[in-house]
CSV table of C-alpha atoms in Angstrom, one decimal:
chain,number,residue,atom,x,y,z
A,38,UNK,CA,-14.0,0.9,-6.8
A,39,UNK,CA,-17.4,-0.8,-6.0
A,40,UNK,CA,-17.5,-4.1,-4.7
A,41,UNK,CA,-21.2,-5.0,-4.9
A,42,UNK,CA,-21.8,-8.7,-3.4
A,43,UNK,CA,-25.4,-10.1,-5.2
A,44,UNK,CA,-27.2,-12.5,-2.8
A,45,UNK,CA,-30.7,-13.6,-3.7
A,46,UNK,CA,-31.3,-10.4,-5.5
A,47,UNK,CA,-30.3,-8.1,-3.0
A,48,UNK,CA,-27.0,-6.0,-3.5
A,49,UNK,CA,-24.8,-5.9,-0.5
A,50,UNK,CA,-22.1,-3.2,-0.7
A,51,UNK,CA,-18.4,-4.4,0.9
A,52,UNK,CA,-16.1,-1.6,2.9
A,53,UNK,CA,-12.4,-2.4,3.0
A,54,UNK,CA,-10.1,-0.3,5.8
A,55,UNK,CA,-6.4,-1.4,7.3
A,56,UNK,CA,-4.8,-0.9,10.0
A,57,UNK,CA,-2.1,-2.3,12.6
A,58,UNK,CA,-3.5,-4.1,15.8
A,59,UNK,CA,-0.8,-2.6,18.1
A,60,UNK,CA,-2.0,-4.0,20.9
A,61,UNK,CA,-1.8,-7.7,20.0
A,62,UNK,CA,1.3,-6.6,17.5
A,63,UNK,CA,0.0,-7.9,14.1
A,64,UNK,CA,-1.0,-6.8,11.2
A,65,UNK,CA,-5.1,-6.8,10.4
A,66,UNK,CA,-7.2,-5.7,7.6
A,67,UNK,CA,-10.9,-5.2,7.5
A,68,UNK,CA,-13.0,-6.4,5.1
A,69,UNK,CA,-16.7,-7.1,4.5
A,70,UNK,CA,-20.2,-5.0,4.8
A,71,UNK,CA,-20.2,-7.0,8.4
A,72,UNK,CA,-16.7,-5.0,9.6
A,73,UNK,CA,-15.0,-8.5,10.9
A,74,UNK,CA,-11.3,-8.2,11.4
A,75,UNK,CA,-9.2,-10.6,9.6
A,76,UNK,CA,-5.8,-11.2,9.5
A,77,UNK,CA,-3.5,-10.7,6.9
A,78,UNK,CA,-0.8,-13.4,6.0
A,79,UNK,CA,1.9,-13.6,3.7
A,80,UNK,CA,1.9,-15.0,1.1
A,81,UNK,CA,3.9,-18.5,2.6
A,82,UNK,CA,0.7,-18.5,5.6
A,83,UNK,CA,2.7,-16.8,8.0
A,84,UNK,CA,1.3,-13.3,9.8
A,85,UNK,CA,3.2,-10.5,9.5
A,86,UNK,CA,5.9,-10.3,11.8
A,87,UNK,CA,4.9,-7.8,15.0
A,88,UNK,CA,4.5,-3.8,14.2
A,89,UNK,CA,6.3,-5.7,10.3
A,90,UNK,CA,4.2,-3.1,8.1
A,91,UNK,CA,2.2,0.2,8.6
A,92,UNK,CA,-0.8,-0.2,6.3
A,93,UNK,CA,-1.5,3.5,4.4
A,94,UNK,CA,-3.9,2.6,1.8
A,95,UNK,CA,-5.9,0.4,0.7
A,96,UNK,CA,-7.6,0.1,-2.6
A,97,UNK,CA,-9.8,-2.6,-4.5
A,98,UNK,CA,-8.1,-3.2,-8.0
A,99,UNK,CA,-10.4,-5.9,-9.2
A,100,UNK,CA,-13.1,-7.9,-7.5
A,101,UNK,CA,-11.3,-9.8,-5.4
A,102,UNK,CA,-8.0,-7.9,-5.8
A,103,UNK,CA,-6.9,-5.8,-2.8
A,104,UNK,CA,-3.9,-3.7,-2.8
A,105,UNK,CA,-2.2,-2.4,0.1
A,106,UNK,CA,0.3,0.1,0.6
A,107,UNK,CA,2.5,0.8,3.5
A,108,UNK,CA,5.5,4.0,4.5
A,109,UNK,CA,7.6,1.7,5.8
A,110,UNK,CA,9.6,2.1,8.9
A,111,UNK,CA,13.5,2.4,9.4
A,112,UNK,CA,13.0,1.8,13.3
A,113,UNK,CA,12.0,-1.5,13.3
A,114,UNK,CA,14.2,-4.5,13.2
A,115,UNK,CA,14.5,-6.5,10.8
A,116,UNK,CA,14.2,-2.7,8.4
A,117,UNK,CA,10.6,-2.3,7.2
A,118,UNK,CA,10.7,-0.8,3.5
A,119,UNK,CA,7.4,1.0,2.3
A,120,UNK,CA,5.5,-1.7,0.0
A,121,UNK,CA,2.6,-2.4,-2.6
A,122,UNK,CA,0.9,-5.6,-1.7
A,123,UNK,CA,-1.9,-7.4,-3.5
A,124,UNK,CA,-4.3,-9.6,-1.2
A,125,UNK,CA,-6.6,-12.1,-1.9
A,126,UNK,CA,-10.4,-11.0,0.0
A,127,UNK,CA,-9.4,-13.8,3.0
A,128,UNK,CA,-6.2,-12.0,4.0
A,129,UNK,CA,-3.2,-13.9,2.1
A,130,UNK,CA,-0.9,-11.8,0.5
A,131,UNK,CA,-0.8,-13.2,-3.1
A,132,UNK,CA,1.5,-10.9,-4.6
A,133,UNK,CA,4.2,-8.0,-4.3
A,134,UNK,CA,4.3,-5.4,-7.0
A,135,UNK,CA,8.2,-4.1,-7.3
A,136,UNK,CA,9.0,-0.4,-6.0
A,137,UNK,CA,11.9,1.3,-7.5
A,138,UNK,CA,14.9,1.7,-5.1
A,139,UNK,CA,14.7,5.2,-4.7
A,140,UNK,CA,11.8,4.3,-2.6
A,141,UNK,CA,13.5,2.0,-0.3
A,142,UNK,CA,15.9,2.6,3.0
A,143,UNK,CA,18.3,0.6,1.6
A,144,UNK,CA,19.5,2.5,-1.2
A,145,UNK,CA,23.1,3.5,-0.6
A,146,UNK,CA,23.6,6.6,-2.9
A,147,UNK,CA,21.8,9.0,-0.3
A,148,UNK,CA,18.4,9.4,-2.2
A,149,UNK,CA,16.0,7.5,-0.8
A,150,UNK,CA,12.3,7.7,1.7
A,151,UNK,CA,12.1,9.5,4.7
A,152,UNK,CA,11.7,7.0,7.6
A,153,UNK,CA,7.8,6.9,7.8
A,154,UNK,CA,6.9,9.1,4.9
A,155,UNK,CA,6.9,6.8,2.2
A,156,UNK,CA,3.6,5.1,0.4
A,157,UNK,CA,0.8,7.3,1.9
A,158,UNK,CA,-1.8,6.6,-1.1
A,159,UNK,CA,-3.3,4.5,-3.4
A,160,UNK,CA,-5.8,4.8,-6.1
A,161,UNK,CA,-6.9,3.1,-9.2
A,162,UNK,CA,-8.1,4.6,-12.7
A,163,UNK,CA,-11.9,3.7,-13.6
A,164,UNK,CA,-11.0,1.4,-15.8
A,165,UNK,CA,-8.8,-0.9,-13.4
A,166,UNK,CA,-5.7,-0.7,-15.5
A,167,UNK,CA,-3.8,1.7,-13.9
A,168,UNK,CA,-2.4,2.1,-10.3
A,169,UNK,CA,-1.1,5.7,-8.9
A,170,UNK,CA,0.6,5.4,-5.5
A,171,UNK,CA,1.9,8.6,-3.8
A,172,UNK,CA,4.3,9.6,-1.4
A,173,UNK,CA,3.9,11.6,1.6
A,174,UNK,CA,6.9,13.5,1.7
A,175,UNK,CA,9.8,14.3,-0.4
A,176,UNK,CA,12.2,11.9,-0.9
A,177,UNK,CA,15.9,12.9,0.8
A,178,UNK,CA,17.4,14.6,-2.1
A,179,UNK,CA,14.1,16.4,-3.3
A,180,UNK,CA,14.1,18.8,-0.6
A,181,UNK,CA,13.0,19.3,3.2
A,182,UNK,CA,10.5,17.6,4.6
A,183,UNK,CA,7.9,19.5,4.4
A,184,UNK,CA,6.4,22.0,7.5
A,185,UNK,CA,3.3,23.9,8.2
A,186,UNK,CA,4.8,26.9,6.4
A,187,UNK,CA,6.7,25.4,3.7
A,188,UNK,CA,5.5,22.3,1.4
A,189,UNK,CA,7.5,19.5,0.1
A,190,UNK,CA,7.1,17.7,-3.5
A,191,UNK,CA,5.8,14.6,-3.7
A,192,UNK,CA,6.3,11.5,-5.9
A,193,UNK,CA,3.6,9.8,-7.7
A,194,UNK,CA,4.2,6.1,-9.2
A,195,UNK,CA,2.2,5.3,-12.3
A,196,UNK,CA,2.0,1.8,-12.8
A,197,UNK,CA,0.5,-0.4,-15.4
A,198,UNK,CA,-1.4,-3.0,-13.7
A,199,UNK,CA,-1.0,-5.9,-15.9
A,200,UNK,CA,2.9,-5.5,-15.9
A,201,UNK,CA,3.2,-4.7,-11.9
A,202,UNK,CA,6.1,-1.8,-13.6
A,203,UNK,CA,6.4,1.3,-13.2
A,204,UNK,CA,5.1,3.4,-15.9
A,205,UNK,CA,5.7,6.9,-15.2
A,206,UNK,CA,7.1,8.7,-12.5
A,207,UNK,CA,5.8,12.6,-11.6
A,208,UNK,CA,7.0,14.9,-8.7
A,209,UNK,CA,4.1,17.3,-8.0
């Protein structure tokens, strides 16, 4: 979606990217027609813990509304599970919206997301009222991750944005 700041009569058009600072070990998001990095908190004020998410996608929901989406990662310590965040446009986490537990690493019934292969993309309907977020890969009792000869189905999430729950499910 647009996000079309008006200053004196002029329109200035905003760009919003994410991405990990590795280097320095946190967590930063871009944001702004300028291209300053900010960082993102939590919600409490704290940053995100070092390497704590792997920022996928990143979509503008509503002016002012930034949602974020992350794979997850079953390396890391404490266990990272793949996330939809909403931020605030100064970096503070103001919200999580709930992902089913078939999505997470913790699940103990042996279906569950492939270690990095989890939220790969976001996007939102015209409208604003409807959030898609996609996997990458099959889940573990879909099928094989997927190769350069053979694909792999992929999970889409449908959610209603004014609930933050799951709608629909699809596996394409």
């Amino acid at each position: 979606r647009d996000d079309t700041a008006r200053e004196g009569g002029n329109e200035r058009r905003r760009c919003y990217a994410g991405g990990r600072n590795t280097k320095e070990k946190m967590a930063h998001y871009r944001i702004s027609d300028k291209g300053e990095s900010i960082d993102a908190f939590r919600g409490n004020g704290d940053l995100f813990e070092p390497l704590a998410i792997d920022p996928e996608s990143i979509v503008l929901a509503h002016p002012g509304q930034l949602l974020v989406s992350t794979e997850g990662d079953d390396d890391t310590t404490p266990l990272s599970d793949p996330e939809i965040m909403r931020f605030n446009p100064v970096g503070r986490q103001t919200d999580e919206i709930p992902v089913p537990d078939k999505f997470l690493y913790t699940v103990d019934d042996g279906n569950h997301v492939r270690d990095n292969l989890g939220f790969e993309s976001l996007t939102v309907s015209p409208n604003g009222h409807v959030l898609y977020a996609a996997t990458e890969n099959a889940l573990v009792n879909d099928g094989p991750i997927s190769t350069l000869t053979n694909g792999s189905p992929a999970r889409f999430i449908q959610y209603k944005l004014s609930r933050q729950l799951p709608h629909h499910e699809y596996i394409y």
